[in-house]
Amino acid sequence: MTRDEAGIWVTDPEAYRRKLADLLGERDPLDVLSETPNRLARTVNTTPADVMRRRPFPGKWTPNEIIGHLSDSEWVYGFRVRQILCEEEAAILAMDQDRWVAVQNHNDREPSELLEMFSGLRLFNLGIWRRIEPSDLRRSGRHDQRGPESLDVMLRMCAGHDLSHLDQLDRYLRAISES
């Protein structure tokens, strides 16, 4: 079982992939990945830190924690891409996203620090994604929960993941402003 961004347990890994693919639609994943740091910067630069640290719903992440999670995910995706490019039949380990967010105390950090961390990692990873040859997109690893995933699928999932969390961030900030 895997857990999607809304915190819903998904017993069908393909449903998770479809969800992210549907969010991406026909958009170029590299365009989405390139735009995300600027979209996050607009939010961080126009939202007070105390608002970013507010929990809009019991048991859900704060806006700050969403950005922390995006930073964690960027680190993880970057590692996975390099594994698949450099190893045969790379093992892709799952992460407990809620635990990563909680243990690292993302909500206690400055939003600008989380943004800087995410933006640096994204810039670094975009360099890899842009240099990948089309034939390399067929290379795959084996996710320990979702099974085989090619770099092509991973690229699209990463972009869909961004879109999912950008939407979540907007919804949570609206809920905070209405409370």
Tab-separated table of C-alpha atoms in Angstrom:
chain	number	residue	atom	x	y	z
A	1	MET	CA	0.000	0.000	0.000
A	2	THR	CA	1.122	3.523	-0.671
A	3	ARG	CA	-0.215	6.797	0.621
A	4	ASP	CA	-1.097	9.674	-1.684
A	5	GLU	CA	-0.672	13.401	-1.004
A	6	ALA	CA	-4.175	13.735	0.396
A	7	GLY	CA	-3.295	11.141	3.027
A	8	ILE	CA	-5.524	8.490	1.443
A	9	TRP	CA	-4.211	4.947	1.410
A	10	VAL	CA	-4.049	3.649	-2.122
A	11	THR	CA	-3.993	-0.101	-2.566
A	12	ASP	CA	-3.502	0.222	-6.310
A	13	PRO	CA	-0.146	1.799	-7.187
A	14	GLU	CA	-1.398	2.354	-10.717
A	15	ALA	CA	-4.193	4.541	-9.318
A	16	TYR	CA	-1.539	6.753	-7.726
A	17	ARG	CA	0.371	6.993	-11.003
A	18	ARG	CA	-2.853	7.795	-12.880
A	19	LYS	CA	-3.776	10.501	-10.377
A	20	LEU	CA	-0.463	12.255	-10.912
A	21	ALA	CA	-0.570	11.731	-14.688
A	22	ASP	CA	-4.077	13.189	-14.813
A	23	LEU	CA	-2.917	16.287	-12.944
A	24	LEU	CA	-0.098	16.735	-15.447
A	25	GLY	CA	-2.290	16.123	-18.498
A	26	GLU	CA	-0.566	17.198	-21.697
A	27	ARG	CA	1.782	19.660	-20.019
A	28	ASP	CA	5.509	19.206	-20.490
A	29	PRO	CA	6.819	17.797	-17.197
A	30	LEU	CA	10.063	19.770	-17.469
A	31	ASP	CA	8.060	22.996	-17.787
A	32	VAL	CA	6.111	22.136	-14.638
A	33	LEU	CA	9.276	21.251	-12.740
A	34	SER	CA	10.883	24.512	-13.877
A	35	GLU	CA	7.903	26.631	-12.787
A	36	THR	CA	7.443	25.190	-9.304
A	37	PRO	CA	10.249	27.110	-7.522
A	38	ASN	CA	8.830	30.431	-8.781
A	39	ARG	CA	5.304	29.484	-7.747
A	40	LEU	CA	6.545	28.560	-4.278
A	41	ALA	CA	8.606	31.762	-4.074
A	42	ARG	CA	5.531	33.881	-4.793
A	43	THR	CA	3.707	32.142	-1.958
A	44	VAL	CA	6.576	32.371	0.528
A	45	ASN	CA	7.313	36.009	-0.352
A	46	THR	CA	3.703	37.115	0.090
A	47	THR	CA	2.657	35.010	3.087
A	48	PRO	CA	3.794	35.734	6.648
A	49	ALA	CA	5.786	32.928	8.292
A	50	ASP	CA	3.231	32.567	11.088
A	51	VAL	CA	0.524	31.881	8.481
A	52	MET	CA	2.769	29.300	6.776
A	53	ARG	CA	3.071	27.509	10.134
A	54	ARG	CA	-0.681	27.328	10.831
A	55	ARG	CA	-2.387	23.967	10.613
A	56	PRO	CA	-5.559	24.467	8.545
A	57	PHE	CA	-7.055	21.081	9.388
A	58	PRO	CA	-6.398	18.744	12.319
A	59	GLY	CA	-3.885	16.057	11.419
A	60	LYS	CA	-2.941	17.671	8.093
A	61	TRP	CA	0.287	19.392	7.137
A	62	THR	CA	0.839	23.111	7.433
A	63	PRO	CA	1.823	25.113	4.325
A	64	ASN	CA	5.375	25.121	5.693
A	65	GLU	CA	5.338	21.344	6.007
A	66	ILE	CA	4.122	21.017	2.426
A	67	ILE	CA	7.196	22.917	1.238
A	68	GLY	CA	9.366	20.793	3.526
A	69	HIS	CA	7.831	17.677	2.005
A	70	LEU	CA	8.515	18.986	-1.500
A	71	SER	CA	12.158	19.481	-0.477
A	72	ASP	CA	12.354	15.943	0.887
A	73	SER	CA	10.733	14.584	-2.255
A	74	GLU	CA	13.132	16.500	-4.462
A	75	TRP	CA	16.047	14.956	-2.619
A	76	VAL	CA	14.510	11.470	-2.890
A	77	TYR	CA	13.558	11.797	-6.572
A	78	GLY	CA	17.028	13.120	-7.379
A	79	PHE	CA	18.643	10.125	-5.708
A	80	ARG	CA	16.306	7.708	-7.452
A	81	VAL	CA	16.979	9.218	-10.889
A	82	ARG	CA	20.717	8.868	-10.374
A	83	GLN	CA	20.310	5.277	-9.164
A	84	ILE	CA	18.300	4.297	-12.213
A	85	LEU	CA	20.710	6.030	-14.580
A	86	CYS	CA	23.800	4.489	-13.008
A	87	GLU	CA	22.712	1.047	-11.832
A	88	GLU	CA	21.075	-1.936	-13.420
A	89	GLU	CA	17.781	-2.912	-11.772
A	90	ALA	CA	18.058	-0.224	-9.108
A	91	ALA	CA	16.063	-0.801	-5.933
A	92	ILE	CA	13.849	2.199	-5.178
A	93	LEU	CA	12.982	2.475	-1.505
A	94	ALA	CA	9.758	4.051	-0.304
A	95	MET	CA	9.723	6.846	2.247
A	96	ASP	CA	7.364	7.543	5.123
A	97	GLN	CA	6.575	11.130	4.139
A	98	ASP	CA	4.730	12.005	7.348
A	99	ARG	CA	7.603	10.775	9.481
A	100	TRP	CA	10.153	12.678	7.396
A	101	VAL	CA	8.158	15.894	7.842
A	102	ALA	CA	7.648	15.381	11.583
A	103	VAL	CA	11.154	14.224	12.513
A	104	GLN	CA	12.809	17.068	10.606
A	105	ASN	CA	10.533	19.628	12.285
A	106	HIS	CA	9.765	21.373	9.007
A	107	ASN	CA	7.134	23.512	10.680
A	108	ASP	CA	9.750	25.065	12.971
A	109	ARG	CA	11.874	26.214	10.040
A	110	GLU	CA	11.708	29.479	8.186
A	111	PRO	CA	9.639	29.217	4.995
A	112	SER	CA	12.432	31.015	3.116
A	113	GLU	CA	14.923	28.357	4.270
A	114	LEU	CA	12.683	25.552	3.026
A	115	LEU	CA	12.185	27.383	-0.273
A	116	GLU	CA	15.931	27.873	-0.698
A	117	MET	CA	16.556	24.198	0.000
A	118	PHE	CA	13.871	23.102	-2.466
A	119	SER	CA	14.985	25.536	-5.172
A	120	GLY	CA	18.627	24.444	-4.948
A	121	LEU	CA	17.755	20.775	-5.145
A	122	ARG	CA	15.339	21.385	-8.017
A	123	LEU	CA	17.949	23.331	-10.001
A	124	PHE	CA	20.440	20.516	-9.476
A	125	ASN	CA	17.918	17.839	-10.490
A	126	LEU	CA	16.615	19.758	-13.494
A	127	GLY	CA	20.156	19.665	-14.842
A	128	ILE	CA	20.039	15.862	-14.763
A	129	TRP	CA	16.520	15.629	-16.200
A	130	ARG	CA	17.435	17.933	-19.108
A	131	ARG	CA	20.526	15.900	-19.996
A	132	ILE	CA	18.792	12.526	-19.989
A	133	GLU	CA	18.692	11.020	-23.459
A	134	PRO	CA	15.266	9.915	-24.728
A	135	SER	CA	16.490	6.304	-24.745
A	136	ASP	CA	17.417	6.611	-21.043
A	137	LEU	CA	13.812	7.438	-20.172
A	138	ARG	CA	13.073	3.725	-20.701
A	139	ARG	CA	15.513	2.733	-17.943
A	140	SER	CA	13.728	1.617	-14.810
A	141	GLY	CA	14.132	0.625	-11.219
A	142	ARG	CA	11.920	-1.404	-8.929
A	143	HIS	CA	10.008	0.545	-6.308
A	144	ASP	CA	9.540	-1.611	-3.219
A	145	GLN	CA	5.822	-0.746	-3.051
A	146	ARG	CA	4.825	0.195	-6.603
A	147	GLY	CA	6.957	-2.190	-8.649
A	148	PRO	CA	8.830	-1.229	-11.831
A	149	GLU	CA	9.015	2.491	-12.666
A	150	SER	CA	10.797	3.935	-15.664
A	151	LEU	CA	12.466	7.321	-15.689
A	152	ASP	CA	9.739	8.492	-18.064
A	153	VAL	CA	7.043	7.523	-15.558
A	154	MET	CA	9.071	8.992	-12.709
A	155	LEU	CA	9.490	12.319	-14.536
A	156	ARG	CA	5.745	12.584	-15.102
A	157	MET	CA	5.001	11.534	-11.525
A	158	CYS	CA	7.389	14.142	-10.169
A	159	ALA	CA	5.660	16.900	-12.160
A	160	GLY	CA	2.211	15.644	-11.138
A	161	HIS	CA	3.400	15.489	-7.538
A	162	ASP	CA	4.367	19.177	-7.762
A	163	LEU	CA	0.954	20.092	-9.149
A	164	SER	CA	-0.817	18.097	-6.455
A	165	HIS	CA	1.064	19.856	-3.665
A	166	LEU	CA	0.802	23.298	-5.238
A	167	ASP	CA	-2.956	22.824	-5.307
A	168	GLN	CA	-2.876	21.556	-1.710
A	169	LEU	CA	-0.828	24.592	-0.658
A	170	ASP	CA	-3.321	26.985	-2.289
A	171	ARG	CA	-6.292	25.205	-0.703
A	172	TYR	CA	-4.704	25.208	2.737
A	173	LEU	CA	-3.787	28.890	2.566
A	174	ARG	CA	-7.361	29.724	1.513
A	175	ALA	CA	-8.701	27.713	4.447
A	176	ILE	CA	-6.354	29.531	6.817
A	177	SER	CA	-7.402	32.947	5.494
A	178	GLU	CA	-11.095	32.026	5.869
A	179	SER	CA	-10.722	30.832	9.451
